[in-house]
XYZ file of C-alpha atoms in Angstrom:
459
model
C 31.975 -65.750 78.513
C 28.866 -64.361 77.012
C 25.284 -65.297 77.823
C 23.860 -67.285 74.317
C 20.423 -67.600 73.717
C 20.929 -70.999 71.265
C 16.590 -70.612 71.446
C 17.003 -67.699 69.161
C 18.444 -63.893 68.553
C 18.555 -61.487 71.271
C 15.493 -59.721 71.519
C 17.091 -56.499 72.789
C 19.313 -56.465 69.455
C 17.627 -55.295 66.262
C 17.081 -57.907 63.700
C 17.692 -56.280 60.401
C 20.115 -52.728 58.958
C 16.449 -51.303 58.822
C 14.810 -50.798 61.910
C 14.850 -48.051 64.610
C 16.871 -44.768 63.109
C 18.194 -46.482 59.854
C 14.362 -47.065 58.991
C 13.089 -43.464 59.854
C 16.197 -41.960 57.529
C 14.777 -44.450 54.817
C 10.986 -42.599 55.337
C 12.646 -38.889 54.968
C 14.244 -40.062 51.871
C 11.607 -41.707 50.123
C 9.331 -38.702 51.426
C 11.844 -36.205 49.133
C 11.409 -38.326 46.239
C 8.311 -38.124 46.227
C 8.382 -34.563 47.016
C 10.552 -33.632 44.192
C 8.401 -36.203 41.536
C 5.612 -33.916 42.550
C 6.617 -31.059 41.652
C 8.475 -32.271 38.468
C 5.176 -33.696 37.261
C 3.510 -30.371 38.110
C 6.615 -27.998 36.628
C 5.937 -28.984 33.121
C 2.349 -27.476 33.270
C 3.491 -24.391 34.745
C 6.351 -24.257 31.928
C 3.837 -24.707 29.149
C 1.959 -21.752 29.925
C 5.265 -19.802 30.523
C 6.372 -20.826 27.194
C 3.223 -20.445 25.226
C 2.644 -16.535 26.520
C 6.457 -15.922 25.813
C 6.108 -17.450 22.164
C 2.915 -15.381 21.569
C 4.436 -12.375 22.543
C 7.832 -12.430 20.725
C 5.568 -13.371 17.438
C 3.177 -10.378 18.172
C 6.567 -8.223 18.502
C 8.073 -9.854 15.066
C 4.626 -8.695 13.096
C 4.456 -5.342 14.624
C 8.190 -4.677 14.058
C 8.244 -4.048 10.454
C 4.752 -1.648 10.809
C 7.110 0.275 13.508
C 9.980 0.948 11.044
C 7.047 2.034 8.524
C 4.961 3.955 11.207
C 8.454 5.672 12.108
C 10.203 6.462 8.567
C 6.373 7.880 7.819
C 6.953 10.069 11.056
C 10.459 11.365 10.248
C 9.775 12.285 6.782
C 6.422 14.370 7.453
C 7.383 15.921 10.640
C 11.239 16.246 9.991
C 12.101 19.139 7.552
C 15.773 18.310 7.551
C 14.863 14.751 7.069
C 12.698 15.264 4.249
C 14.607 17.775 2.400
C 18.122 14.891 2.808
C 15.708 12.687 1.565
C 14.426 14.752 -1.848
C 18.130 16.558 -2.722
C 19.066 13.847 -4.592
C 16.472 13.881 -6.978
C 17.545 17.063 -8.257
C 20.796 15.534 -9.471
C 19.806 12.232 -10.518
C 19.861 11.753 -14.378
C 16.468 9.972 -14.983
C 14.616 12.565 -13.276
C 16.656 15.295 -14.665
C 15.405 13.840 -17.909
C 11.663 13.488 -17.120
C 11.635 16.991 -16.019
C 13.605 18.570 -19.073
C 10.866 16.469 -21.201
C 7.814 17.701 -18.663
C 9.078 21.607 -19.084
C 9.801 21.632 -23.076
C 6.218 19.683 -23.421
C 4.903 22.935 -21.551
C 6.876 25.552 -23.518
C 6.005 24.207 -26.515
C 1.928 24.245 -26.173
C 2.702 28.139 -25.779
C 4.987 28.612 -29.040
C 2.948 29.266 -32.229
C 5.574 27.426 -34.610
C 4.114 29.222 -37.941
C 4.804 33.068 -36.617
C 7.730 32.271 -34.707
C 10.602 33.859 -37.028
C 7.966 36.477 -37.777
C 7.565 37.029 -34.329
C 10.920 37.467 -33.548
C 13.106 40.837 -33.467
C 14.588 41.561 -36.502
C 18.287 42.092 -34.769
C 17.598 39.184 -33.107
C 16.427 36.658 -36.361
C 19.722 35.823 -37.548
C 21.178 34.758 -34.180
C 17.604 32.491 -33.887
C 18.014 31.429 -37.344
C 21.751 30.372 -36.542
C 20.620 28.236 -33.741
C 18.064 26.945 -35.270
C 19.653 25.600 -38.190
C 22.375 23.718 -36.315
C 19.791 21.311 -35.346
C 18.543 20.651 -38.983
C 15.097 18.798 -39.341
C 12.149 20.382 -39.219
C 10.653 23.621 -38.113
C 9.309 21.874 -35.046
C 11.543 19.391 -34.489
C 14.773 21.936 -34.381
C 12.686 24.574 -32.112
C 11.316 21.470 -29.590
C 15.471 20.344 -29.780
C 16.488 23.869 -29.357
C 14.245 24.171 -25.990
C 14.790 20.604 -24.805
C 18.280 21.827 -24.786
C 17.770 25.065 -22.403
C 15.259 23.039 -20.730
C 18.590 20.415 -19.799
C 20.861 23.592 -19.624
C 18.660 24.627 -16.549
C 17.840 21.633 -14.997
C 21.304 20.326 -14.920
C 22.689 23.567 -13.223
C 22.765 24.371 -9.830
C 19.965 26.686 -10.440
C 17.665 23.711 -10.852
C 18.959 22.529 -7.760
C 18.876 25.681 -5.151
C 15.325 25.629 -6.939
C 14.458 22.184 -5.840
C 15.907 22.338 -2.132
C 14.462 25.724 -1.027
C 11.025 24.930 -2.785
C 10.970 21.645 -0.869
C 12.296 23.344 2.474
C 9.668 26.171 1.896
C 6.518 23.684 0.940
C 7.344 20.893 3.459
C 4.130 22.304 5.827
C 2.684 21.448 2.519
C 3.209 17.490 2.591
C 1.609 17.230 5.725
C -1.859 19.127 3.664
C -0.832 16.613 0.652
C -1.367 13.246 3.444
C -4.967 15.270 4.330
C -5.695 16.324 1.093
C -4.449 20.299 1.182
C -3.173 22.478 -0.909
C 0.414 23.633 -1.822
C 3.063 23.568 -4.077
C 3.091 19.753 -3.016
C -0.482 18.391 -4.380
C -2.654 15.526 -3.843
C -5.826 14.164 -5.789
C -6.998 10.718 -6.056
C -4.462 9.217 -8.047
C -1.441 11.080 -7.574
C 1.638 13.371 -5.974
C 2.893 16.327 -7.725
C 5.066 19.193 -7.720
C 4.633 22.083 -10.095
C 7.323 23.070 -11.987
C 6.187 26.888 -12.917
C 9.656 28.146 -11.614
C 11.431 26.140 -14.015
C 9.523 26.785 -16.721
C 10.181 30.812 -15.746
C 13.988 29.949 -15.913
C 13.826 28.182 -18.866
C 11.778 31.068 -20.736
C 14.406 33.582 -19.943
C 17.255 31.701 -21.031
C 15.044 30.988 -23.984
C 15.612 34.650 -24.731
C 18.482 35.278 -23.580
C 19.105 32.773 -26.596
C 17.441 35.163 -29.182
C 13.889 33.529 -28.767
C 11.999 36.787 -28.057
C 8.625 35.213 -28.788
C 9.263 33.253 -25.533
C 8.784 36.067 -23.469
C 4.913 36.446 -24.756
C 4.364 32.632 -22.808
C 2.142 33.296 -19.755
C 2.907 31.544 -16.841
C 2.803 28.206 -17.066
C 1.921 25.268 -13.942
C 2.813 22.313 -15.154
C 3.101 19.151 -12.525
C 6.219 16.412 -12.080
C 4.519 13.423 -10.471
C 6.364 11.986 -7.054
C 3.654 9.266 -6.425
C 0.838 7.936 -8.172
C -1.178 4.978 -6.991
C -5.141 4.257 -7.967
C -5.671 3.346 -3.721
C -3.907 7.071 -2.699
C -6.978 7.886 -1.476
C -7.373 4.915 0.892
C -3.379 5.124 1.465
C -3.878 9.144 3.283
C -5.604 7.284 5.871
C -2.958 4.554 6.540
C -0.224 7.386 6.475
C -1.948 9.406 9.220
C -2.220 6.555 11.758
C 1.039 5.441 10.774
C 2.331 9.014 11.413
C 0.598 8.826 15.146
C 2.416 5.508 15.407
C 5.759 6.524 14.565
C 6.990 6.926 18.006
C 4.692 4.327 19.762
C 5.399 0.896 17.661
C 8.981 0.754 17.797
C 8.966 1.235 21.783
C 5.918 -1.605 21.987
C 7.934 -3.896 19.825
C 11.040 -3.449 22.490
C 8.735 -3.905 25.387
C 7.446 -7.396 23.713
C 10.505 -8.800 22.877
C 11.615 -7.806 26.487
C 8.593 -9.157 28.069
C 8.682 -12.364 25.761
C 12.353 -13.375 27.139
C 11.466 -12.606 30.705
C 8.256 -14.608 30.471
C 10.363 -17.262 29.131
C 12.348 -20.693 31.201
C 15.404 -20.112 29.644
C 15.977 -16.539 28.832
C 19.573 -16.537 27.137
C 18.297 -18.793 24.530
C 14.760 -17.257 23.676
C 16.292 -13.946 23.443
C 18.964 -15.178 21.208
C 15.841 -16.713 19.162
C 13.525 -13.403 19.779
C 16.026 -11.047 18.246
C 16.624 -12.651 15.176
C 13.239 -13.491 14.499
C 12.770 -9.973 14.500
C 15.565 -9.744 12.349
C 14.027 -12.347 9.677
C 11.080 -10.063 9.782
C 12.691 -6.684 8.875
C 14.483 -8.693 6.270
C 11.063 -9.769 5.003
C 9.843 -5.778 4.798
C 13.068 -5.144 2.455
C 12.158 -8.419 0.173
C 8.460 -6.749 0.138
C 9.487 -3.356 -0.630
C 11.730 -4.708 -3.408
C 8.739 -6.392 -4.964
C 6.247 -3.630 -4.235
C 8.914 -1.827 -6.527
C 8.156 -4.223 -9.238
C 4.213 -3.936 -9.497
C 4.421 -0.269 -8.501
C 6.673 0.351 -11.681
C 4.198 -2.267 -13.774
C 1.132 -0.346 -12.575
C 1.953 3.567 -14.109
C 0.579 4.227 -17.436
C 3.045 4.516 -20.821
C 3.259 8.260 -19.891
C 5.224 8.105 -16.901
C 8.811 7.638 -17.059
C 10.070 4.334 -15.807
C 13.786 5.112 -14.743
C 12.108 8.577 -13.444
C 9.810 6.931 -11.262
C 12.239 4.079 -10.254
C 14.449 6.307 -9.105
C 12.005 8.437 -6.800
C 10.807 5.599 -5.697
C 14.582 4.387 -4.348
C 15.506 7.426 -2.836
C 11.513 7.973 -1.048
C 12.647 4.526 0.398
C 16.211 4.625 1.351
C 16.115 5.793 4.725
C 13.510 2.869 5.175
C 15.693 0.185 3.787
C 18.354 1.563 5.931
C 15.850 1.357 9.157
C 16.230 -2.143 8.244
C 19.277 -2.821 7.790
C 19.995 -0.967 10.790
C 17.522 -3.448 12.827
C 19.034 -6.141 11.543
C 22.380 -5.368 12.213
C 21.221 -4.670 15.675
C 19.910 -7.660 16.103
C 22.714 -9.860 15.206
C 24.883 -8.422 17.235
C 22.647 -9.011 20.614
C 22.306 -12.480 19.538
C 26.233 -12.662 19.223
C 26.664 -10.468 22.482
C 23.693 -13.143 24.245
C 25.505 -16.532 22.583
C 28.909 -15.513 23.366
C 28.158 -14.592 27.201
C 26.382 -17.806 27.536
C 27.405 -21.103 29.411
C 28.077 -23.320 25.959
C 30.761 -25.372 24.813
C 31.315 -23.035 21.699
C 30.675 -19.877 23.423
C 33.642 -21.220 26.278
C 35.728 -22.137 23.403
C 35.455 -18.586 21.628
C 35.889 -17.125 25.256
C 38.991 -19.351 26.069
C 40.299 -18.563 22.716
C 39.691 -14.778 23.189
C 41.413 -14.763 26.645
C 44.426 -16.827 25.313
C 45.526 -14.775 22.319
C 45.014 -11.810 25.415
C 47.622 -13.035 27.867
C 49.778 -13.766 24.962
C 49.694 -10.063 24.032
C 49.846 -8.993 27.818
C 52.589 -11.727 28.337
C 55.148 -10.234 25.279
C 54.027 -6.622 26.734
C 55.618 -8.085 29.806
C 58.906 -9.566 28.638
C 59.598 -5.610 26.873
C 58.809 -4.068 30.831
C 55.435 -3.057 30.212
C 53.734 -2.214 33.800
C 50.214 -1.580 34.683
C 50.958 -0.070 38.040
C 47.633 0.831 39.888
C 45.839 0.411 37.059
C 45.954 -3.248 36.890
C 44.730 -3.536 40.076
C 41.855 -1.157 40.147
C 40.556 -2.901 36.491
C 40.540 -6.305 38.165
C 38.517 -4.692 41.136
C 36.333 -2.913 39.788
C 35.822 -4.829 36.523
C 32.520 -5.980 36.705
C 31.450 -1.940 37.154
C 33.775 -0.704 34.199
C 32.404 -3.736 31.867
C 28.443 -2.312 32.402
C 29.303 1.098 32.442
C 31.393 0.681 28.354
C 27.720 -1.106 27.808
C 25.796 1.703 29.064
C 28.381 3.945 27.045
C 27.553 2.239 23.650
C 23.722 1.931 24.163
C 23.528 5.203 25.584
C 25.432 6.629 21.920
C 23.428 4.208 20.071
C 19.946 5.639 21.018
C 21.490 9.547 21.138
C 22.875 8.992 17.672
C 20.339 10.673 14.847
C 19.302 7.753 12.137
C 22.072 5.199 12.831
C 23.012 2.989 9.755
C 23.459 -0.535 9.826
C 27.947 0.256 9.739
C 27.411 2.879 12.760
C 25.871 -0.354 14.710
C 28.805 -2.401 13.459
C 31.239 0.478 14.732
C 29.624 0.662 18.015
C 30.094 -2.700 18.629
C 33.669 -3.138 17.292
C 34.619 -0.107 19.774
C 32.555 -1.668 22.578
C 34.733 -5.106 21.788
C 38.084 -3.298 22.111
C 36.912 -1.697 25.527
C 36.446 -4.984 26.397
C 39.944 -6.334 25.340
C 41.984 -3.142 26.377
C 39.994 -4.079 30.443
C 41.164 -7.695 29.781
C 44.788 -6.565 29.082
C 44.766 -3.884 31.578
C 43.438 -6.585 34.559
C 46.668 -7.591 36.990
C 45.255 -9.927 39.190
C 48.445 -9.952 41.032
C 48.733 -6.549 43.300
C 51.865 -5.117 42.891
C 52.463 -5.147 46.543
C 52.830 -8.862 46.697
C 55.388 -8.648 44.065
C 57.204 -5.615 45.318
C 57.460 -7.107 48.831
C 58.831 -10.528 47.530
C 62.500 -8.254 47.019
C 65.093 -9.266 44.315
C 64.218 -12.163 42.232
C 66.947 -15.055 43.483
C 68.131 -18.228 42.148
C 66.002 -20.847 43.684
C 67.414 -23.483 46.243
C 66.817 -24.713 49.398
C 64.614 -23.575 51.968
C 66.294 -22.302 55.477
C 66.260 -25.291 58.021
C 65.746 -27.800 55.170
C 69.012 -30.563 55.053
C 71.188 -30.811 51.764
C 71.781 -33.610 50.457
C 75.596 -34.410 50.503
C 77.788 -34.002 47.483
């Protein structure tokens, strides 16, 4: 029978759960907790700054971005021949300038043409023929003979001719934009207020098929140098300066604007999110350049004088800006489909849906493909192994074409990333978990039933 101690508890046996080792685990614990409140009190502090120096930067990189797609369409179209000379053709064929330069060419002609002597002046074999054309247009003297030369003036200007003209002069005087920016010389010419081409070849054309026509007297007009205004804007003179450093820019600001937005997401706590955030703030911005260059439109149309053709100048103004617009639609595209690419990869409930839903209506396909006798052989095998390296190399692929293609639009982004998608699904359709060893050493497929060894139930 066991010794009691009725005067009290054992004093070799501990008196409460808490003492001796129990008590020491206890310490340790509470010592952690403490531990880890520590440094979650001092973590916040540490995130702030994180945060606040990520923020700053990806809001430095959206108000430099749209100066970089300035800086660089100013670039391309004053150091790029080809670039500037795809970016002028048009004009030649476009109707409202077509019609401000027929109007700009007869208004030269016709300061040369002394109405009063003009029949007088003419041939005598060739009067009747002038007389004939002449009188088709009815009205008077001057009215029929500025009709008569609007008319050859259109004739010329709507040919080809007007158009070889307009290409090769542009190819041959592109040196000359770069004097126009610093105030040069050149068929392309600057002053204060204004950017103009001379039309003296025209006017040459249109004074020999003036008499080829019968109008002899046109042959006695000297040459002529009469200008076409590109640009005009009262602050040109301020503006040369902005287009230089712009020009020096061209290369520099886009790269900067990557290296912030990079910089801003790895700065950042959670990096999936802030570049999902980063991009398409940068795509807001580039939207906001397009609504600005739309309204810029407006008041630069509102501020020419009554002289200048609207349509005319609308029109230059349009095609001098559509490789910008498409800079920005290009960005933007760009940028929505990182933020897709970044969303979708990402450990959501939405993104895992998509995902789910994306694999699913895959091993459907791959499961039909099956039931027909459709075999990956090796191939399956080596995709599942080496999948993670085949899925970054198809990335490098379509960055690597992206930044090697010359001027990408805003659909050659959308292609890239359709093709890069069905990479991605053809891999996921292609990937046999299941090496075909396993299956080729089970042998013949077999009705199931019992194991060896196992009893059978009776009956």
């Amino acid at each position: 029978m066991p010794d009691e101690h009725p005067g009290g508890p054992d004093p070799e046996r501990p008196t409460s759960p808490g003492t001796g080792g129990e008590r020491s685990e206890l310490e340790q614990l509470r010592a952690r907790v403490a531990a880890l409140e520590a440094s979650r009190a001092a973590r916040p502090s540490h995130h702030r700054w994180r945060a606040f120096f990520s923020a700053l930067l990806i809001v430095l990189s959206c108000v430099l971005a749209p100066l970089a797609a300035v800086a660089a369409w100013t670039a391309d179209e004053v150091d790029d021949t080809d670039r500037y000379v795809a970016t002028v053709a048009p004009l030649a064929s476009d109707p409202a300038v077509q019609a401000a330069a027929a109007n700009r060419v007869t208004d030269a002609v016709m300061s040369h043409i002394d109405l009063p002597t003009l029949l007088e002046g003419a041939a005598p074999e060739n009067r009747p023929l002038l007389e004939k054309a002449l009188g088709k247009l009815g009205g008077t003297l001057e009215n029929a003979v500025r009709s008569f030369v609007r008319d050859k003036a259109q004739d010329v200007i709507a040919s080809d001719v007007f158009r070889r003209i307009w290409i090769d002069a542009n190819r041959q005087i592109h040196t000359a934009l770069d004097k126009a920016l610093t105030g040069g010389g050149g068929a392309v010419k600057i002053n204060n207020q204004s950017v103009t081409v001379d039309l003296a070849p025209v006017v040459e054309r249109v004074k020999q098929r003036l008499v080829d026509e019968g109008m002899t007297v046109a042959a006695r007009i000297p040459q002529v140098h009469t200008d076409f205004t590109v640009l005009r804007s009262d602050k040109l003179g301020k503006m040369k300066t902005y287009l230089r450093v712009l020009r020096i820019a061209g290369f520099w600001l886009p790269v900067l604007v990557v290296l912030l937005v990079v910089a801003g997401v790895l700065l950042s706590v959670h990096r999936r999110r802030v570049l999902v955030a980063a991009v398409l703030a940068v795509a807001v911005a580039m939207l906001i350049l397009g609504l600005a260059l739309t309204v810029f439109r407006e008041v630069y149309l509102n501020a020419l004088p009554d002289t200048v053709s609207q349509p005319a100048a609308g029109a230059i103004y349009d095609t001098l800006t559509r490789y910008l617009r498409t800079s920005v639609r290009r960005v933007v595209a760009l940028a929505v489909v990182i933020a897709l690419a970044a969303w979708l990869t990402g450990p959501g409930r939405r993104a895992g849906f998509v995902r789910e839903a994306w694999r699913s209506g895959l091993r459907a396909v791959r499961g039909a493909a099956d039931h027909v006798g459709f075999r990956t052989g090796p191939v399956g095998p080596f995709v599942h192994r080496f999948r993670t390296w085949i899925t970054w190399i198809l990335v490098a692929a379509a960055v690597l074409t992206y930044l090697l293609w010359s001027y990408p639009t805003g659909w050659i982004v959308l292609v890239i990333a359709l093709v890069l998608l069905f990479a991605m699904a053809v891999v996921e359709f292609l990937d046999e978990r299941t090496p075909p060893s396993a299956s080729a050493s089970s042998g013949p497929a077999r009705r199931p039933g019992p194991e060896p060894g196992t009893p059978q139930a009776a009956g």
